Amino acid sequence: MTKHEIWMQHAYKEAENAYEMKEIPIGAVVVFENRIIGKGYNQVETLHDPTAHAEIIAITSAAGYLSSKVLLGCTMYVTLEPCSMCAGAIVLSKMEALYFGAFDNKSGACGSVLNITNNSSLNHSLSVTGGIMHEKCGEIIRSFFEVKR
């Protein structure tokens, strides 16, 4: 197992938390100096908040840990390619890198539909790698929607 798969396993555990809460199962962790400093899972339904995505919750947690709005030297692992809102927040946080699991061909904003994380018009861009544990990360989302239907 690679180091990226190990960190993605932690994000996947967060996705499982979301699944148990009947939320779309997406999980995220923020890693700094080889430790998790922020984590989150989707809580849109629970909190009645359209911005309560896993990535936003993880970023808020990491910013609190570092007492900084800037997350230099941090890396995010998330089970699904971030949407435009989350990709924008990742760029604004000035993270170093993003690793995601499954690609989102409907609303992914890190290369699939849009590419906010590497838009030369913005003041920051970051390294992005998709497809880490993509089958497992995609399966939990497919399973969630099969049960829901």
JSON list of N, CA, C and O in Angstrom, two decimals, residues 20 22 44 48 67-68 70 83:
[
{"chain": "A", "resi": 20, "resn": "GLU", "atom": "N", "xyz": [-23.21, 6.23, 7.06]},
{"chain": "A", "resi": 20, "resn": "GLU", "atom": "CA", "xyz": [-23.99, 5.86, 8.24]},
{"chain": "A", "resi": 20, "resn": "GLU", "atom": "C", "xyz": [-24.99, 6.94, 8.64]},
{"chain": "A", "resi": 20, "resn": "GLU", "atom": "O", "xyz": [-26.05, 6.63, 9.17]},
{"chain": "A", "resi": 22, "resn": "LYS", "atom": "N", "xyz": [-26.54, 8.73, 6.51]},
{"chain": "A", "resi": 22, "resn": "LYS", "atom": "CA", "xyz": [-27.42, 8.89, 5.35]},
{"chain": "A", "resi": 22, "resn": "LYS", "atom": "C", "xyz": [-27.10, 10.15, 4.55]},
{"chain": "A", "resi": 22, "resn": "LYS", "atom": "O", "xyz": [-27.96, 10.77, 3.94]},
{"chain": "A", "resi": 44, "resn": "VAL", "atom": "N", "xyz": [-24.33, 17.88, 4.74]},
{"chain": "A", "resi": 44, "resn": "VAL", "atom": "CA", "xyz": [-25.28, 18.82, 4.13]},
{"chain": "A", "resi": 44, "resn": "VAL", "atom": "C", "xyz": [-26.69, 18.63, 4.70]},
{"chain": "A", "resi": 44, "resn": "VAL", "atom": "O", "xyz": [-27.35, 19.60, 5.09]},
{"chain": "A", "resi": 48, "resn": "HIS", "atom": "N", "xyz": [-28.32, 20.98, 7.49]},
{"chain": "A", "resi": 48, "resn": "HIS", "atom": "CA", "xyz": [-29.17, 21.83, 6.63]},
{"chain": "A", "resi": 48, "resn": "HIS", "atom": "C", "xyz": [-28.34, 22.98, 6.07]},
{"chain": "A", "resi": 48, "resn": "HIS", "atom": "O", "xyz": [-28.74, 24.15, 6.11]},
{"chain": "A", "resi": 67, "resn": "SER", "atom": "N", "xyz": [-4.30, 27.68, 13.26]},
{"chain": "A", "resi": 67, "resn": "SER", "atom": "CA", "xyz": [-4.62, 29.08, 13.54]},
{"chain": "A", "resi": 67, "resn": "SER", "atom": "C", "xyz": [-4.21, 29.97, 12.38]},
{"chain": "A", "resi": 67, "resn": "SER", "atom": "O", "xyz": [-3.58, 31.02, 12.55]},
{"chain": "A", "resi": 68, "resn": "SER", "atom": "N", "xyz": [-4.58, 29.50, 11.17]},
{"chain": "A", "resi": 68, "resn": "SER", "atom": "CA", "xyz": [-4.21, 30.23, 9.96]},
{"chain": "A", "resi": 68, "resn": "SER", "atom": "C", "xyz": [-5.20, 29.95, 8.85]},
{"chain": "A", "resi": 68, "resn": "SER", "atom": "O", "xyz": [-5.68, 28.83, 8.71]},
{"chain": "A", "resi": 70, "resn": "VAL", "atom": "N", "xyz": [-4.25, 30.15, 5.85]},
{"chain": "A", "resi": 70, "resn": "VAL", "atom": "CA", "xyz": [-3.37, 29.62, 4.81]},
{"chain": "A", "resi": 70, "resn": "VAL", "atom": "C", "xyz": [-2.84, 28.25, 5.24]},
{"chain": "A", "resi": 70, "resn": "VAL", "atom": "O", "xyz": [-2.30, 28.12, 6.33]},
{"chain": "A", "resi": 83, "resn": "CYS", "atom": "N", "xyz": [-16.03, 19.50, -6.04]},
{"chain": "A", "resi": 83, "resn": "CYS", "atom": "CA", "xyz": [-16.90, 20.36, -6.85]},
{"chain": "A", "resi": 83, "resn": "CYS", "atom": "C", "xyz": [-16.26, 21.75, -6.96]},
{"chain": "A", "resi": 83, "resn": "CYS", "atom": "O", "xyz": [-15.21, 22.02, -6.36]}
]
